[in-house]
PDB file of C-alpha atoms in Angstrom:
ATOM      1  CA  MET A1095     -51.988  40.698 -84.005  1.00 36.00           C
ATOM      2  CA  SER A1096     -55.392  40.591 -85.646  1.00 43.00           C
ATOM      3  CA  THR A1097     -58.014  42.749 -83.960  1.00 56.00           C
ATOM      4  CA  GLU A1098     -60.505  39.886 -84.177  1.00 88.00           C
ATOM      5  CA  TYR A1099     -58.648  37.966 -81.440  1.00 96.00           C
ATOM      6  CA  PHE A1100     -59.874  38.559 -77.903  1.00 96.00           C
ATOM      7  CA  LEU A1101     -57.063  36.481 -76.375  1.00 97.00           C
ATOM      8  CA  THR A1102     -53.569  35.693 -77.592  1.00 97.00           C
ATOM      9  CA  THR A1103     -50.517  33.709 -76.562  1.00 97.00           C
ATOM     10  CA  GLU A1104     -47.060  33.785 -78.089  1.00 97.00           C
ATOM     11  CA  ARG A1105     -48.258  31.785 -81.123  1.00 98.00           C
ATOM     12  CA  ILE A1106     -52.054  31.510 -80.908  1.00 98.00           C
ATOM     13  CA  GLY A1107     -55.051  33.813 -81.320  1.00 98.00           C
ATOM     14  CA  PHE A1108     -58.541  33.051 -79.977  1.00 98.00           C
ATOM     15  CA  ARG A1109     -61.770  34.345 -81.449  1.00 97.00           C
ATOM     16  CA  LYS A1110     -65.439  33.333 -81.380  1.00 97.00           C
ATOM     17  CA  TRP A1111     -67.190  30.982 -83.794  1.00 97.00           C
ATOM     18  CA  ASP A1112     -69.755  32.576 -86.098  1.00 95.00           C
ATOM     19  CA  ASN A1113     -72.252  31.381 -88.693  1.00 95.00           C
ATOM     20  CA  ASN A1114     -69.689  31.782 -91.500  1.00 96.00           C
ATOM     21  CA  ASP A1115     -67.265  29.250 -89.990  1.00 97.00           C
ATOM     22  CA  PHE A1116     -68.673  25.997 -91.365  1.00 98.00           C
ATOM     23  CA  LEU A1117     -65.576  25.251 -93.474  1.00 97.00           C
ATOM     24  CA  LEU A1118     -63.315  25.765 -90.447  1.00 97.00           C
ATOM     25  CA  ALA A1119     -65.581  23.547 -88.352  1.00 98.00           C
ATOM     26  CA  LYS A1120     -65.582  20.896 -91.075  1.00 98.00           C
ATOM     27  CA  GLY A1121     -61.787  21.004 -91.264  1.00 97.00           C
ATOM     28  CA  LEU A1122     -61.674  20.242 -87.545  1.00 98.00           C
ATOM     29  CA  TRP A1123     -64.675  18.056 -86.674  1.00 98.00           C
ATOM     30  CA  GLY A1124     -64.839  16.526 -90.161  1.00 97.00           C
ATOM     31  CA  ASP A1125     -61.472  14.887 -89.453  1.00 97.00           C
ATOM     32  CA  TYR A1126     -62.178  11.459 -88.007  1.00 97.00           C
ATOM     33  CA  ASN A1127     -58.724  11.430 -86.370  1.00 95.00           C
ATOM     34  CA  VAL A1128     -59.928  14.368 -84.252  1.00 95.00           C
ATOM     35  CA  THR A1129     -63.420  13.082 -83.442  1.00 95.00           C
ATOM     36  CA  LYS A1130     -62.912   9.332 -83.017  1.00 94.00           C
ATOM     37  CA  LEU A1131     -62.064   9.750 -79.323  1.00 92.00           C
ATOM     38  CA  ILE A1132     -64.807  12.292 -78.542  1.00 93.00           C
ATOM     39  CA  ASP A1133     -67.774  10.998 -80.570  1.00 94.00           C
ATOM     40  CA  ALA A1134     -68.758   7.357 -81.110  1.00 93.00           C
ATOM     41  CA  ARG A1135     -70.964   8.068 -84.158  1.00 93.00           C
ATOM     42  CA  GLY A1136     -68.076   7.579 -86.587  1.00 93.00           C
ATOM     43  CA  PRO A1137     -67.087  10.247 -89.111  1.00 95.00           C
ATOM     44  CA  LEU A1138     -69.400  13.229 -88.663  1.00 96.00           C
ATOM     45  CA  THR A1139     -71.724  14.297 -91.446  1.00 97.00           C
ATOM     46  CA  ASP A1140     -71.983  17.900 -92.615  1.00 98.00           C
ATOM     47  CA  GLU A1141     -75.270  18.156 -90.706  1.00 98.00           C
ATOM     48  CA  GLN A1142     -73.645  16.910 -87.476  1.00 97.00           C
ATOM     49  CA  ILE A1143     -70.757  19.345 -87.936  1.00 98.00           C
ATOM     50  CA  GLU A1144     -73.202  22.211 -88.524  1.00 98.00           C
ATOM     51  CA  THR A1145     -75.063  21.235 -85.333  1.00 97.00           C
ATOM     52  CA  ARG A1146     -71.780  21.192 -83.403  1.00 97.00           C
ATOM     53  CA  LEU A1147     -70.902  24.656 -84.733  1.00 98.00           C
ATOM     54  CA  LEU A1148     -74.342  26.039 -83.835  1.00 98.00           C
ATOM     55  CA  ASP A1149     -74.032  24.520 -80.346  1.00 97.00           C
ATOM     56  CA  GLU A1150     -70.797  26.456 -79.832  1.00 97.00           C
ATOM     57  CA  ILE A1151     -72.355  29.697 -81.106  1.00 98.00           C
ATOM     58  CA  ASN A1152     -75.406  29.204 -78.872  1.00 97.00           C
ATOM     59  CA  ARG A1153     -73.205  28.415 -75.866  1.00 97.00           C
ATOM     60  CA  GLU A1154     -71.474  31.766 -76.377  1.00 96.00           C
ATOM     61  CA  HIS A1155     -74.832  33.516 -76.587  1.00 96.00           C
ATOM     62  CA  ASN A1156     -76.209  31.783 -73.474  1.00 97.00           C
ATOM     63  CA  TYR A1157     -73.111  31.475 -71.249  1.00 96.00           C
ATOM     64  CA  ARG A1158     -70.434  33.720 -72.832  1.00 95.00           C
ATOM     65  CA  VAL A1159     -68.120  30.728 -73.355  1.00 97.00           C
ATOM     66  CA  GLN A1160     -67.432  28.211 -76.100  1.00 97.00           C
ATOM     67  CA  TYR A1161     -64.658  26.020 -77.418  1.00 98.00           C
ATOM     68  CA  PHE A1162     -63.167  29.034 -79.214  1.00 98.00           C
ATOM     69  CA  PRO A1163     -61.512  28.575 -82.602  1.00 98.00           C
ATOM     70  CA  ILE A1164     -57.755  29.101 -82.417  1.00 98.00           C
ATOM     71  CA  PHE A1165     -55.366  30.294 -85.095  1.00 98.00           C
ATOM     72  CA  LEU A1166     -51.637  30.711 -85.622  1.00 97.00           C
ATOM     73  CA  LEU A1167     -50.833  34.392 -85.222  1.00 96.00           C
ATOM     74  CA  LYS A1168     -48.144  34.334 -87.928  1.00 95.00           C
ATOM     75  CA  THR A1169     -50.370  32.890 -90.665  1.00 95.00           C
ATOM     76  CA  ASN A1170     -53.966  33.036 -89.326  1.00 95.00           C
ATOM     77  CA  GLU A1171     -54.148  29.285 -90.065  1.00 97.00           C
ATOM     78  CA  HIS A1172     -56.922  27.536 -88.129  1.00 97.00           C
ATOM     79  CA  ILE A1173     -55.398  24.942 -85.807  1.00 98.00           C
ATOM     80  CA  GLY A1174     -58.384  23.835 -83.714  1.00 98.00           C
ATOM     81  CA  CYS A1175     -60.392  25.031 -80.752  1.00 98.00           C
ATOM     82  CA  CYS A1176     -59.921  25.457 -77.027  1.00 98.00           C
ATOM     83  CA  GLY A1177     -62.258  26.870 -74.455  1.00 98.00           C
ATOM     84  CA  LEU A1178     -64.925  26.370 -71.859  1.00 98.00           C
ATOM     85  CA  ARG A1179     -68.445  25.118 -71.402  1.00 97.00           C
ATOM     86  CA  PRO A1180     -70.671  25.044 -68.319  1.00 97.00           C
ATOM     87  CA  TYR A1181     -70.249  21.957 -66.166  1.00 97.00           C
ATOM     88  CA  ASP A1182     -71.754  22.749 -62.736  1.00 97.00           C
ATOM     89  CA  LEU A1183     -73.020  26.326 -62.663  1.00 97.00           C
ATOM     90  CA  ASN A1184     -74.230  26.051 -59.046  1.00 97.00           C
ATOM     91  CA  ASP A1185     -70.619  25.559 -57.927  1.00 97.00           C
ATOM     92  CA  ASN A1186     -69.135  27.826 -60.640  1.00 97.00           C
ATOM     93  CA  ILE A1187     -67.318  24.933 -62.339  1.00 98.00           C
ATOM     94  CA  TYR A1188     -66.692  24.990 -66.080  1.00 98.00           C
ATOM     95  CA  GLU A1189     -65.313  22.294 -68.332  1.00 98.00           C
ATOM     96  CA  ILE A1190     -62.177  23.001 -70.343  1.00 98.00           C
ATOM     97  CA  GLY A1191     -61.655  21.299 -73.676  1.00 97.00           C
ATOM     98  CA  PHE A1192     -59.442  21.419 -76.724  1.00 96.00           C
ATOM     99  CA  HIS A1193     -59.587  19.817 -80.148  1.00 97.00           C
ATOM    100  CA  ILE A1194     -56.539  20.250 -82.370  1.00 97.00           C
ATOM    101  CA  ARG A1195     -56.467  19.522 -86.113  1.00 97.00           C
ATOM    102  CA  SER A1196     -54.553  16.292 -86.635  1.00 96.00           C
ATOM    103  CA  SER A1197     -52.089  18.054 -88.955  1.00 96.00           C
ATOM    104  CA  GLN A1198     -51.141  20.268 -85.977  1.00 97.00           C
ATOM    105  CA  TRP A1199     -50.589  17.557 -83.339  1.00 96.00           C
ATOM    106  CA  LYS A1200     -47.354  17.318 -81.388  1.00 95.00           C
ATOM    107  CA  LYS A1201     -46.487  21.013 -81.724  1.00 97.00           C
ATOM    108  CA  GLY A1202     -47.479  22.114 -78.202  1.00 97.00           C
ATOM    109  CA  TYR A1203     -50.568  24.051 -79.298  1.00 98.00           C
ATOM    110  CA  ALA A1204     -53.000  22.263 -76.963  1.00 97.00           C
ATOM    111  CA  PHE A1205     -50.799  23.001 -73.932  1.00 97.00           C
ATOM    112  CA  GLU A1206     -50.259  26.631 -74.919  1.00 97.00           C
ATOM    113  CA  ALA A1207     -53.948  27.220 -75.632  1.00 98.00           C
ATOM    114  CA  ALA A1208     -55.116  25.425 -72.477  1.00 97.00           C
ATOM    115  CA  LYS A1209     -52.752  27.469 -70.277  1.00 95.00           C
ATOM    116  CA  ALA A1210     -54.247  30.661 -71.730  1.00 97.00           C
ATOM    117  CA  ILE A1211     -57.816  29.474 -71.194  1.00 98.00           C
ATOM    118  CA  ILE A1212     -57.044  28.421 -67.616  1.00 97.00           C
ATOM    119  CA  GLU A1213     -55.638  31.873 -66.879  1.00 96.00           C
ATOM    120  CA  PHE A1214     -58.642  33.488 -68.602  1.00 97.00           C
ATOM    121  CA  ALA A1215     -61.099  31.322 -66.635  1.00 97.00           C
ATOM    122  CA  PHE A1216     -59.598  32.053 -63.235  1.00 97.00           C
ATOM    123  CA  THR A1217     -58.690  35.734 -63.688  1.00 94.00           C
ATOM    124  CA  GLU A1218     -61.213  37.155 -66.159  1.00 95.00           C
ATOM    125  CA  MET A1219     -64.231  34.988 -65.366  1.00 96.00           C
ATOM    126  CA  ASN A1220     -63.499  34.232 -61.685  1.00 95.00           C
ATOM    127  CA  ILE A1221     -64.417  30.568 -62.140  1.00 97.00           C
ATOM    128  CA  SER A1222     -63.922  28.475 -58.981  1.00 97.00           C
ATOM    129  CA  SER A1223     -62.770  25.226 -60.625  1.00 98.00           C
ATOM    130  CA  LEU A1224     -62.192  23.657 -64.008  1.00 98.00           C
ATOM    131  CA  PHE A1225     -63.338  20.150 -64.897  1.00 98.00           C
ATOM    132  CA  ALA A1226     -61.725  18.082 -67.649  1.00 97.00           C
ATOM    133  CA  GLY A1227     -62.146  14.579 -68.940  1.00 96.00           C
ATOM    134  CA  HIS A1228     -60.691  12.454 -71.708  1.00 96.00           C
ATOM    135  CA  ASN A1229     -61.320   9.215 -73.532  1.00 95.00           C
ATOM    136  CA  PRO A1230     -59.624   6.409 -71.585  1.00 94.00           C
ATOM    137  CA  ASN A1231     -57.673   5.559 -74.769  1.00 93.00           C
ATOM    138  CA  ASN A1232     -56.261   9.078 -75.158  1.00 94.00           C
ATOM    139  CA  GLU A1233     -52.890   8.974 -73.421  1.00 93.00           C
ATOM    140  CA  SER A1234     -51.869  12.368 -74.865  1.00 93.00           C
ATOM    141  CA  SER A1235     -54.805  14.108 -73.167  1.00 94.00           C
ATOM    142  CA  ARG A1236     -54.083  12.301 -69.894  1.00 95.00           C
ATOM    143  CA  ASN A1237     -50.474  13.510 -69.971  1.00 95.00           C
ATOM    144  CA  LEU A1238     -51.487  17.051 -70.918  1.00 95.00           C
ATOM    145  CA  LEU A1239     -54.030  17.361 -68.096  1.00 96.00           C
ATOM    146  CA  ASN A1240     -51.446  16.130 -65.589  1.00 93.00           C
ATOM    147  CA  LYS A1241     -48.896  18.624 -66.939  1.00 92.00           C
ATOM    148  CA  LEU A1242     -51.472  21.424 -66.544  1.00 94.00           C
ATOM    149  CA  GLY A1243     -51.973  20.518 -62.861  1.00 92.00           C
ATOM    150  CA  PHE A1244     -55.369  18.809 -63.028  1.00 95.00           C
ATOM    151  CA  ILE A1245     -56.040  16.221 -60.319  1.00 95.00           C
ATOM    152  CA  TYR A1246     -57.803  12.949 -61.158  1.00 97.00           C
ATOM    153  CA  LYS A1247     -61.129  12.634 -59.279  1.00 97.00           C
ATOM    154  CA  ARG A1248     -63.069   9.698 -60.761  1.00 96.00           C
ATOM    155  CA  ASP A1249     -64.233   8.057 -63.948  1.00 96.00           C
ATOM    156  CA  GLU A1250     -67.386   9.678 -65.315  1.00 95.00           C
ATOM    157  CA  PHE A1251     -69.762   8.426 -68.009  1.00 95.00           C
ATOM    158  CA  TYR A1252     -69.560  10.483 -71.207  1.00 94.00           C
ATOM    159  CA  LYS A1253     -72.609   9.934 -73.379  1.00 93.00           C
ATOM    160  CA  PRO A1254     -71.067  10.912 -76.771  1.00 92.00           C
ATOM    161  CA  THR A1255     -68.545   8.035 -76.541  1.00 93.00           C
ATOM    162  CA  GLY A1256     -70.545   5.674 -74.338  1.00 93.00           C
ATOM    163  CA  LEU A1257     -67.476   5.256 -72.130  1.00 94.00           C
ATOM    164  CA  ASN A1258     -66.403   6.144 -68.636  1.00 95.00           C
ATOM    165  CA  HIS A1259     -63.823   8.903 -69.020  1.00 96.00           C
ATOM    166  CA  PRO A1260     -61.133   9.677 -66.451  1.00 97.00           C
ATOM    167  CA  SER A1261     -62.193  13.037 -64.999  1.00 97.00           C
ATOM    168  CA  TYR A1262     -60.136  15.740 -63.336  1.00 98.00           C
ATOM    169  CA  LEU A1263     -60.478  18.997 -61.445  1.00 97.00           C
ATOM    170  CA  LEU A1264     -58.281  22.066 -61.163  1.00 97.00           C
ATOM    171  CA  ARG A1265     -59.330  24.379 -58.341  1.00 97.00           C
ATOM    172  CA  LYS A1266     -58.608  28.097 -58.579  1.00 96.00           C
ATOM    173  CA  GLU A1267     -56.792  28.160 -55.235  1.00 93.00           C
ATOM    174  CA  ASP A1268     -54.519  25.270 -56.300  1.00 90.00           C
ATOM    175  CA  TYR A1269     -53.769  27.031 -59.573  1.00 90.00           C
ATOM    176  CA  GLU A1270     -52.963  30.310 -57.786  1.00 87.00           C
ATOM    177  CA  LEU A1271     -50.731  28.537 -55.260  1.00 82.00           C
ATOM    178  CA  LYS A1272     -48.801  26.803 -58.039  1.00 76.00           C
ATOM    179  CA  ARG A1273     -48.499  30.084 -59.952  1.00 74.00           C
ATOM    180  CA  MET A1274     -47.145  31.851 -56.847  1.00 70.00           C
ATOM    181  CA  GLN A1275     -44.547  29.102 -56.356  1.00 68.00           C
ATOM    182  CA  LEU A1276     -43.303  29.560 -59.924  1.00 58.00           C
ATOM    183  CA  LYS A1277     -42.632  33.303 -59.484  1.00 55.00           C
TER     184      LYS A1277
END
């Protein structure tokens, strides 16, 4: 295990974005297959990718969370990001999200990473609930959120796509109850 990872799973290591990560960010958010369902601007320019990276770094500085870059432990290969961002701080609700490089799809990394972030959010950060949404055309994300135990609440407008996204909530007490039942 690399000492730079603050969180690990069986296959994945999590660390924080830094100012030297532009090429990693470009490999992820510069892939239109990754961004076409989360950003309606079309393929992102280098400037837009740099802004996205700086937003993640600033979110860490301001809120101690970000969509953390994730890597394969065996090879240190960058496979995407998964993490948190503030959603409703008054009610202690954070949004969970994950973006996986298209070359790494269908390998179970999003599920594995999201499970780790959910555990981290509820045990380490004592978050009360997690919010998640997805593009209405993203059936894979819908299935993943259902598998993770999120409950559909409503459709919510998402400015970056200009669409109403199905939106879900996972409450800490529901997560803990499900976890107890699995033991």
